[in-house]
Coordinates of C-alpha atoms in Angstrom, one line a residue:
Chain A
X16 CA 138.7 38.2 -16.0
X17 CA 135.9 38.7 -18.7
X18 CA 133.7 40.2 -16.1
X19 CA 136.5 42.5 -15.2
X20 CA 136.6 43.6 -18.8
X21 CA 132.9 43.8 -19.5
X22 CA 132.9 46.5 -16.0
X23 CA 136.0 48.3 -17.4
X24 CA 134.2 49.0 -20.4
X25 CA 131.0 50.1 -18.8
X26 CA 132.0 52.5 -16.4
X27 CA 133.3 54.7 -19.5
X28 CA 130.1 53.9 -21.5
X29 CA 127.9 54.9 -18.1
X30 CA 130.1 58.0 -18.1
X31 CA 129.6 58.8 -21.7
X32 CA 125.7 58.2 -21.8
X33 CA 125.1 60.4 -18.7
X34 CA 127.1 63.2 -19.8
X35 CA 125.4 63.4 -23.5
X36 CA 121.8 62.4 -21.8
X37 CA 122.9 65.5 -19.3
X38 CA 123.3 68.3 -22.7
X39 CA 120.6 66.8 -24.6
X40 CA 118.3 67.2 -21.6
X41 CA 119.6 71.1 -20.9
X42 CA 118.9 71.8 -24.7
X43 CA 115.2 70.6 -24.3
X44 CA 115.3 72.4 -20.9
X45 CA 116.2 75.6 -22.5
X46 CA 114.5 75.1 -25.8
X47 CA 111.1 74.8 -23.5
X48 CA 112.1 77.6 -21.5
X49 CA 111.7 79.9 -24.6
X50 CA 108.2 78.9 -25.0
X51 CA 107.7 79.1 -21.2
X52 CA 108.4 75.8 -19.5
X53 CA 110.1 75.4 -17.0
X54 CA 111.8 71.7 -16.0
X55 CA 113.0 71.7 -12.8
X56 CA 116.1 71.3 -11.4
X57 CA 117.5 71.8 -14.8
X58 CA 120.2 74.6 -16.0
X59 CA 118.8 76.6 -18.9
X60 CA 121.7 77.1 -20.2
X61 CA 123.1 77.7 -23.7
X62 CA 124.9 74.8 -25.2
X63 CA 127.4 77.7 -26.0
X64 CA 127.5 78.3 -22.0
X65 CA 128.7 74.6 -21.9
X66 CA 131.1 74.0 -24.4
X67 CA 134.8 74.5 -23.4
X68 CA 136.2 74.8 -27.1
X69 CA 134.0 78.4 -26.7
X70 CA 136.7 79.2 -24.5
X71 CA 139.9 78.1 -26.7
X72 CA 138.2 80.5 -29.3
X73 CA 137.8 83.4 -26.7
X74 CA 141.4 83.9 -25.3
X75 CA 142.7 85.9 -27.9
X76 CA 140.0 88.5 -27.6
X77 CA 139.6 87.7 -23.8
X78 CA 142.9 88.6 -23.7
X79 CA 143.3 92.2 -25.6
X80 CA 140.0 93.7 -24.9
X81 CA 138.7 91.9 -21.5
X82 CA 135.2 90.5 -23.5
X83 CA 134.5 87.3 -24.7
X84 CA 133.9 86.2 -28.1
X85 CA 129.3 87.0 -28.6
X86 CA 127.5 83.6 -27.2
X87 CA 130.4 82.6 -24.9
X88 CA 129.4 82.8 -21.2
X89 CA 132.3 82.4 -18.2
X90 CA 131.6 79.2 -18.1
X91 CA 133.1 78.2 -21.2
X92 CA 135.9 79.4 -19.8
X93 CA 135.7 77.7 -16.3
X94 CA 135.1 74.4 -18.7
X95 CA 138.1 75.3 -20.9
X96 CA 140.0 75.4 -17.9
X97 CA 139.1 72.0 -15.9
X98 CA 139.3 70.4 -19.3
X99 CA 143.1 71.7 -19.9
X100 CA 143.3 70.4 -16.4
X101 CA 142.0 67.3 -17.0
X102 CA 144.0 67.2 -20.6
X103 CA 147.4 67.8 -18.4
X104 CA 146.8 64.8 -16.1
X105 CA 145.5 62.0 -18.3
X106 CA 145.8 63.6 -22.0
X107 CA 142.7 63.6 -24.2
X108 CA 140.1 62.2 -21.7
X109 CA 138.1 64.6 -22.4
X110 CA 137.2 63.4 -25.7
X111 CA 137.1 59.8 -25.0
X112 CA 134.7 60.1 -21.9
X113 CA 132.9 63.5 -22.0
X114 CA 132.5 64.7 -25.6
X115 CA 129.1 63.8 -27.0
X116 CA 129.8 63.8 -30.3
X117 CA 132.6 61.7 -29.8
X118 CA 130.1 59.4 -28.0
X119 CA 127.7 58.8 -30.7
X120 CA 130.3 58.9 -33.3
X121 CA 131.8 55.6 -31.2
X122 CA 127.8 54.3 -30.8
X123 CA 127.4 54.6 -34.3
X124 CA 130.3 53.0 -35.3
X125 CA 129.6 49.8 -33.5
X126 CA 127.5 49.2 -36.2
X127 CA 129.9 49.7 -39.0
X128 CA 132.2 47.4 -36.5
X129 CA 129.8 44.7 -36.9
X130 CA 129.1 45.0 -40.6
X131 CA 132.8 45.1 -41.9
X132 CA 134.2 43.3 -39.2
X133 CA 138.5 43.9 -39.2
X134 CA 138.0 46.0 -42.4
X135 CA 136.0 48.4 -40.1
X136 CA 138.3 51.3 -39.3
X137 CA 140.6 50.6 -41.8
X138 CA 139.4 52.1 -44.9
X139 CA 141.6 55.1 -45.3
X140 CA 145.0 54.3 -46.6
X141 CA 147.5 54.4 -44.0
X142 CA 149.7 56.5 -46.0
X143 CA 146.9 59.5 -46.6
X144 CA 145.6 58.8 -43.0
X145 CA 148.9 60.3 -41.5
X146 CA 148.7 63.1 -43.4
X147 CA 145.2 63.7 -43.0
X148 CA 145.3 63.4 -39.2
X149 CA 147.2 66.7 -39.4
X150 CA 144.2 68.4 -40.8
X151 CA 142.4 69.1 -37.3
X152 CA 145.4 71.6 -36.6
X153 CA 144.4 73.7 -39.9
X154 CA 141.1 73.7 -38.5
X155 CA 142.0 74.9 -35.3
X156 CA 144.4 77.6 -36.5
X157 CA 141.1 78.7 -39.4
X158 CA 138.4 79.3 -36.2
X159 CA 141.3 80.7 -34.0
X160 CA 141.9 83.4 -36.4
X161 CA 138.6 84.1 -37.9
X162 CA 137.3 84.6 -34.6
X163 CA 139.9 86.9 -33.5
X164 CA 139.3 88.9 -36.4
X165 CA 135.7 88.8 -36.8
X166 CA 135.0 88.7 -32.6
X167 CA 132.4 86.3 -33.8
X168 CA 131.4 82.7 -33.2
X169 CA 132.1 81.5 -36.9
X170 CA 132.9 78.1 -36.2
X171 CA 129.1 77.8 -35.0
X172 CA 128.1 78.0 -39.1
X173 CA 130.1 74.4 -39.4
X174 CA 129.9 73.0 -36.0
X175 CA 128.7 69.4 -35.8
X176 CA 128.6 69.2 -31.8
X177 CA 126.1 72.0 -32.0
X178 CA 123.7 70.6 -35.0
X179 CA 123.8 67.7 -33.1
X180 CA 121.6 69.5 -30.2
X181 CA 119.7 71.6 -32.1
X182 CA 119.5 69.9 -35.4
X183 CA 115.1 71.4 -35.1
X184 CA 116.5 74.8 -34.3
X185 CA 116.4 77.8 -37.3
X186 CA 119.7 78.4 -35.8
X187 CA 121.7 75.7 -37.0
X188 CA 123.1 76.5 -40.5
X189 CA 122.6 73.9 -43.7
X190 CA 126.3 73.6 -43.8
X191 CA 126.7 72.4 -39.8
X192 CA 123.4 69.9 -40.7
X193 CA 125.9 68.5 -43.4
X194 CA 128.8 68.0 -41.3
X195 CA 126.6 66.7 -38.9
X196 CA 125.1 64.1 -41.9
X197 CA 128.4 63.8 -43.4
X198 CA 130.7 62.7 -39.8
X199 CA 128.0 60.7 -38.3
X200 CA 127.5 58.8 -41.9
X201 CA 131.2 58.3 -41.9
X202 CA 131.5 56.8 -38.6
X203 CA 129.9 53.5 -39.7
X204 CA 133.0 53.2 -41.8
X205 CA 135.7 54.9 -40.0
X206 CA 135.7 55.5 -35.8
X207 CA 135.4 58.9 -35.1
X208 CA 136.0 60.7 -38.2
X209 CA 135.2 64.3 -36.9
X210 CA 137.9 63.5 -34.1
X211 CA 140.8 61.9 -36.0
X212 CA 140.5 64.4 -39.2
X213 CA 138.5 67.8 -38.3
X214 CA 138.0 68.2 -34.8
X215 CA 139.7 71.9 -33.6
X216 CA 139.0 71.4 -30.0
X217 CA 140.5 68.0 -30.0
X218 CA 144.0 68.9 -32.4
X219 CA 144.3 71.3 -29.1
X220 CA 144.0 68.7 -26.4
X221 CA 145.6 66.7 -28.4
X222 CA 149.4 68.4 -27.4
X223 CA 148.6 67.7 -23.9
X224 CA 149.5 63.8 -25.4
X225 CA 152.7 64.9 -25.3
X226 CA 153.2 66.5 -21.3
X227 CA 150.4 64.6 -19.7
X228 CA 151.6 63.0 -16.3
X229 CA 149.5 59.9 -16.3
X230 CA 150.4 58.1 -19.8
X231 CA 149.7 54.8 -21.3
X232 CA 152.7 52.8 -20.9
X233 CA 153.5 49.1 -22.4
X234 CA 156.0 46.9 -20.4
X235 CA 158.4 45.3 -23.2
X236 CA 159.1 42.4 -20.7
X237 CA 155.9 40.9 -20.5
X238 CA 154.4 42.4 -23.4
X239 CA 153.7 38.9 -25.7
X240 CA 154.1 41.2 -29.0
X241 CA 149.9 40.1 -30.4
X242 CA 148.8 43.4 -31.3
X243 CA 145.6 43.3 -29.7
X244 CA 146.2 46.9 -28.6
X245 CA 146.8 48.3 -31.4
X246 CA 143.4 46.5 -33.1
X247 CA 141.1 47.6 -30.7
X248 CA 142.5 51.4 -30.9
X249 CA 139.9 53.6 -32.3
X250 CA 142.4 55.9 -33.6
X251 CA 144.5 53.3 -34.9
X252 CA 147.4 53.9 -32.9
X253 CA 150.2 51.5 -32.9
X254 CA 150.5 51.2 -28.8
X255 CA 152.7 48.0 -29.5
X256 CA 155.3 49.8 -31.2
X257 CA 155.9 52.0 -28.3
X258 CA 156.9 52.1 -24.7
X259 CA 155.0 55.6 -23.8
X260 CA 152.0 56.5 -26.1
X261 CA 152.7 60.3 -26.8
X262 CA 150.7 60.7 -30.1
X263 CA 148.5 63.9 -30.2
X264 CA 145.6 61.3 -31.3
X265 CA 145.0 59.0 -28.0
X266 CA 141.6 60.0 -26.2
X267 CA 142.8 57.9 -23.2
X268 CA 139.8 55.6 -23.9
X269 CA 141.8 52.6 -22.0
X270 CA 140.6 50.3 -24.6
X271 CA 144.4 49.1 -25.4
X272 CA 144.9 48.6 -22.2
X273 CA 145.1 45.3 -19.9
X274 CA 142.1 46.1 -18.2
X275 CA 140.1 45.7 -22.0
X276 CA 142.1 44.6 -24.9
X277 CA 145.7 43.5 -23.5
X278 CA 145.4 39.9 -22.6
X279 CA 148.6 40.0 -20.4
X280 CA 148.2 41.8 -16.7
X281 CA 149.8 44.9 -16.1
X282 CA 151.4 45.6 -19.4
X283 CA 149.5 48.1 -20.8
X284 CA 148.0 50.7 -18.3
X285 CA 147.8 54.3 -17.6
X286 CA 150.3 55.0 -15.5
X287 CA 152.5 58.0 -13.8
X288 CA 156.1 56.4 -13.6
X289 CA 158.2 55.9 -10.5
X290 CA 155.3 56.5 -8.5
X291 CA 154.2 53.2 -6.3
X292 CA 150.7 53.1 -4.0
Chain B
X29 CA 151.2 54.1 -10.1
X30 CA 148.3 52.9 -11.9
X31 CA 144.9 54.9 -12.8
X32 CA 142.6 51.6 -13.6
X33 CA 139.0 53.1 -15.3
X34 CA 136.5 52.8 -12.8
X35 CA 139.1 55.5 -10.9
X36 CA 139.6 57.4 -14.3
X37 CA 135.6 57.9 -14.7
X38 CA 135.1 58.8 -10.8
X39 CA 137.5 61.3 -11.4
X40 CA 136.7 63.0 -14.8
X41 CA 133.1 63.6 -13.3
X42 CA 134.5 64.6 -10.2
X43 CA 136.8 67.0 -11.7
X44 CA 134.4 68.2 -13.9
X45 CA 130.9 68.9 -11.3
X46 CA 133.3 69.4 -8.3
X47 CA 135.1 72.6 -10.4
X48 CA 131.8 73.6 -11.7
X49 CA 130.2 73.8 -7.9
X50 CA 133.1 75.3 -6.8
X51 CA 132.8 77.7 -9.2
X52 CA 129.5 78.1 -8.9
X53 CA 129.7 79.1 -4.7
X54 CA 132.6 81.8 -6.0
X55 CA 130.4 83.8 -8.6
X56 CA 132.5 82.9 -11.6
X57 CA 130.1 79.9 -13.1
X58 CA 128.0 82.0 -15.5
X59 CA 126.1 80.9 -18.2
X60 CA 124.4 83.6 -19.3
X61 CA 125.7 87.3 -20.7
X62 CA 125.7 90.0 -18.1
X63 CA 124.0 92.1 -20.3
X64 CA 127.2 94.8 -20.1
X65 CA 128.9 95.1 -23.4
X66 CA 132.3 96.1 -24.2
X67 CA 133.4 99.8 -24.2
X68 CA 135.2 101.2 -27.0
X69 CA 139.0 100.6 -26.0
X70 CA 140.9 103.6 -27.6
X71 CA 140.3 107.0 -29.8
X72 CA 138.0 109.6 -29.7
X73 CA 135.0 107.5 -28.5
X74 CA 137.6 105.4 -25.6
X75 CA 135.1 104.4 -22.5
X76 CA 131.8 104.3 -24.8
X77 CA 129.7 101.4 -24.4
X78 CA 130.0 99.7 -27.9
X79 CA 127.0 99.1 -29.8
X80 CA 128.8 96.2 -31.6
X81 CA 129.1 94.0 -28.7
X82 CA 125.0 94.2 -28.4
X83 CA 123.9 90.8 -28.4
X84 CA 121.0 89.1 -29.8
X85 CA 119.9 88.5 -26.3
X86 CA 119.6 91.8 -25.2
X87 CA 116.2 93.4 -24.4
X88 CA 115.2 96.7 -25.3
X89 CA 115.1 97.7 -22.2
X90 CA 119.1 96.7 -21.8
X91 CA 120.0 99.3 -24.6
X92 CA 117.8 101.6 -22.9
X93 CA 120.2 101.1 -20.5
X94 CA 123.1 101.0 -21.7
X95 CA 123.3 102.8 -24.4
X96 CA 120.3 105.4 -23.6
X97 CA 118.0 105.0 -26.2
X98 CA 114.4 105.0 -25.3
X99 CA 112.5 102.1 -25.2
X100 CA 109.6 104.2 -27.3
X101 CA 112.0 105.1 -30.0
X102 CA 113.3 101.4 -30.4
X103 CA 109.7 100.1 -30.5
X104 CA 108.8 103.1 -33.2
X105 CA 111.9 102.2 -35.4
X106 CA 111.2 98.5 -35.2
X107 CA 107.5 98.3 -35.3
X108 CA 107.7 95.8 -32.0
X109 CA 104.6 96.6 -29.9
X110 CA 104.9 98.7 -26.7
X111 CA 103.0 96.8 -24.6
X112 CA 106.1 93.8 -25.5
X113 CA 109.0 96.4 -26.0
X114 CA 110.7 96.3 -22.6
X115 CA 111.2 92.7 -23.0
X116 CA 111.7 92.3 -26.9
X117 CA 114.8 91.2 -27.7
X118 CA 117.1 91.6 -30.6
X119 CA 117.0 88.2 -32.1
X120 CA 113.4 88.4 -31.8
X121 CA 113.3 90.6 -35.0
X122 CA 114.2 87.4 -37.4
X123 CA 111.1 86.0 -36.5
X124 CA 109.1 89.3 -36.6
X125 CA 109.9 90.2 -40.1
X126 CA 110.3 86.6 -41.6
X127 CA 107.4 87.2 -43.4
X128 CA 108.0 90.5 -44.4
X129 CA 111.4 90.2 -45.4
X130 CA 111.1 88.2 -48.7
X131 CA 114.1 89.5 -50.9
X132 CA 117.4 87.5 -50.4
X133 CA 120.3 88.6 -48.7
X134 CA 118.4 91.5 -46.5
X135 CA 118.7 91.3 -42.9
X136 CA 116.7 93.0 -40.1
X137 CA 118.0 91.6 -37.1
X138 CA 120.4 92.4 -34.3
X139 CA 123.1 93.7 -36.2
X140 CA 120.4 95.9 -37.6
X141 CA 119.9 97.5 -33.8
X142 CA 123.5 97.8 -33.5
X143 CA 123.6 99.6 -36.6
X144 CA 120.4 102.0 -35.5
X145 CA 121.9 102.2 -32.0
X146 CA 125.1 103.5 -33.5
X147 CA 123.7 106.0 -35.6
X148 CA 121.1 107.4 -32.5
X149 CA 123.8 107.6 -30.5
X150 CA 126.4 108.9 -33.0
X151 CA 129.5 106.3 -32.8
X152 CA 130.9 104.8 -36.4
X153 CA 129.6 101.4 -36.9
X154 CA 129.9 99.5 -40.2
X155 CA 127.1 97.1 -40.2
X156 CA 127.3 93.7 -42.7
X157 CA 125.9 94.5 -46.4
X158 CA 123.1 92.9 -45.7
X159 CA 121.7 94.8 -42.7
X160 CA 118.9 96.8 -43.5
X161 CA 116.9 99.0 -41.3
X162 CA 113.2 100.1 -41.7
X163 CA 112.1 103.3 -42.6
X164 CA 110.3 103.9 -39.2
X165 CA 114.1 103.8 -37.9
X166 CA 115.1 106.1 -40.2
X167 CA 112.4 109.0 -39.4
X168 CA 113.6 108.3 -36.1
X169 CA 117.1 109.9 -37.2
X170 CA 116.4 112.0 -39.0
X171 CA 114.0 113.8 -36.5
X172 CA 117.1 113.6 -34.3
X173 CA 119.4 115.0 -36.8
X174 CA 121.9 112.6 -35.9
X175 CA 122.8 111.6 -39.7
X176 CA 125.3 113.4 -42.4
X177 CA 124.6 113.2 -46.1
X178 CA 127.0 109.9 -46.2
X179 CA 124.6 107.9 -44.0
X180 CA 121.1 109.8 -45.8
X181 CA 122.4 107.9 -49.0
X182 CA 123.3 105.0 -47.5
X183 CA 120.4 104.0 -45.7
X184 CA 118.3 105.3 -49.3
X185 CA 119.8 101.8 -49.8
X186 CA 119.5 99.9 -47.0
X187 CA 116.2 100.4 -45.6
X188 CA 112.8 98.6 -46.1
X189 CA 109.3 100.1 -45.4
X190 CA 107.6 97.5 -43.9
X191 CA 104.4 99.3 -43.5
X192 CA 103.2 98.6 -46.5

């Protein structure tokens, strides 16, 4: 059973590490391409070419005038739409497997997990942390509109994700460096900070919580009422107070479920129901 | 039916790489801009390429294209070399004049060729307060006789000789 665990848990870490490993490299790759190195095998691209959010951002201007937003490539918008595809079968997977600055916000925090033990992840009072959680949606509705009005990138100026792989570039404004400092500083206190409070791109996958077919569902009946679940939830969801998880916060990380934290097979799991294989 | 994690990570990378290579084979997986910018949606100027959707990676020789200024005149106004013209591009500039730009709060960057490319070619362009142009650009103009009395006194403002 332990082993069991131990590979559940791995396969999403092994997905996480090759995916940031993956961007980091394509920075260098095209970082070293400007100075005329080639690595190869190796897309050059932009790590505006690669982020879907550059996508969400585009669509209102993609929309009236046909162009995207300067910086964004087609293939934000390819990504944008696998990741809405992905967001409408299994929710916010995205950000719990793929997003790199989820990742290290998650690596970094296993060190605040080891200093404060059960304090970690519970600093912020629980009645500020439910308003706060709202904040990501003012985000999203700020770089929505400044972008359609300005046809610019302007979230760029404050993006952590992008500071994060280019932290040595002249590109990267002081006030994205901060955010950077500031989330990935916070994380040894509270688990994923950007995500739960700021993150735009994730307040919009977020909804797909609420429609997604595959859901994390808790069976009542068997269900021995210890709250593991809801400890080992990184956004400090209360899975044991529900039957279906629909809150806009789960990354579908699986770590509530009986393959990690649930001690009790088959009652918590990401399922589709009525369906049998 | 139940989606245990090992299935869950298969198919996020799955999902993700197989829609990217599908993409790819179908044309629509580009990462990099197609060097055509916007053209000016409605009024007198409708169906002009727009100098505001020039992009910092844009080469002289893709305005010359697009916009049909000369790759000589572009070099001239922004004292970029011949020999390197065709391939300069915009963003380049920063790091040409870093040096030379010292006061705060002046620009001469891309928005700077939008701003010249706009004038040569005589479409209204507003560029940010802190564009600035260099003189060179501006004997460029004016031996054109592209600019009114409204621009002359602007640009008195918002230009830098950087010959000196």
């Amino acid at each position: 059973m332990v082993a069991k665990k131990s590979s559940a848990r791995k396969i999403r870490l092994v997905v996480q590490i090759f995916i940031f490993a993956l961007i980091a490299l394509i920075t260098l790759s095209k970082t070293l391409e400007e100075t005329g190195i080639i690595i190869p095998f190796l897309s050059t691209a932009s790590l505006h070419a690669l982020c879907p959010f550059g996508g969400v951002v585009s669509l209102y201007q993609y929309i009236t005038t046909g162009t995207l937003v300067q910086k964004v490539h087609e293939s934000s918008l390819v990504l944008m739409y696998i990741v809405i595809l992905l967001t409408l079968a299994f929710g916010g997977v995205f950000c719990g497997w793929v997003c790199p600055l989820g990742s290290i916000q998650e690596w970094i925090g296993k060190i605040g997990r080891k200093i404060f033990k059960r304090k970690y992840n519970n600093f912020v009072p629980a009645g500020i942390d439910k308003y706060l959680r709202y904040l990501r949606y003012g985000v999203l509705a700020w770089v929505i509109y400044a972008t359609a009005v300005t046809g610019k990138l302007i979230f760029v100026d404050v993006d952590p994700y992008f500071a994060l792989f280019n932290f040595w570039s002249s590109e990267v404004a002081v006030a994205a460096l901060v955010i950077l400092g500031l989330t990935l500083v916070g994380a040894i206190f509270v688990e994923r900070p950007w995500c739960k409070y700021f993150c735009p791109y994730g307040a919009f996958l977020g909804l797909g919580n609420l429609i997604r077919v595959f859901k994390i569902r808790r069976n009542n009946s068997t269900c021995i009422s210890c709250k593991a679940c809801d400890r080992e939830c990184p956004m400090n969801i209360k899975v044991s107070e529900s039957k279906v998880v629909l809150n806009h916060q789960c990354i579908t990380c699986l770590e509530c479920t009986s393959e990690l934290a649930c001690p009790v097979d088959n009652t918590v799991n990401l399922s589709v129901k009525g369906v049998k294989m | 039916m139940r989606i245990r994690a090992n299935v869950l990570g298969i198919l996020v990378v799955i999902v993700i790489f197989g829609g990217i290579a599908m993409t790819s084979v179908i044309g629509l997986w580009n990462t990099t801009n197609t060097k055509v910018p916007a053209q000016i949606s409605s009024g007198k100027y409708a169906g002009v390429s727009d100098p505001a959707d020039i992009r910092g990676s844009y080469s002289f020789t893709d305005i010359n294209r697009n916009f049909d200024v000369s790759i000589e005149d572009l070099a001239a106004a922004f004292g970029v070399e011949e020999s390197i013209a065709p391939g300069f591009k915009c963003k380049d500039l920063e790091a040409l004049y870093a040096g030379m730009v010292e006061e705060e709060g002046i620009e001469i960057g891309t928005d700077a060729v939008r701003f010249f490319v706009a004038l040569y070619i005589e479409i209204p362009y507003t560029p940010a307060e802190s564009t600035f142009i260099p003189t060179s650009a501006v004997e460029i103009l004016k031996e054109k006789g592209v600019l009114d009395d409204e621009q002359l006194t602007y640009l008195e403002s918002h230009s830098l000789d950087l010959s000196k």
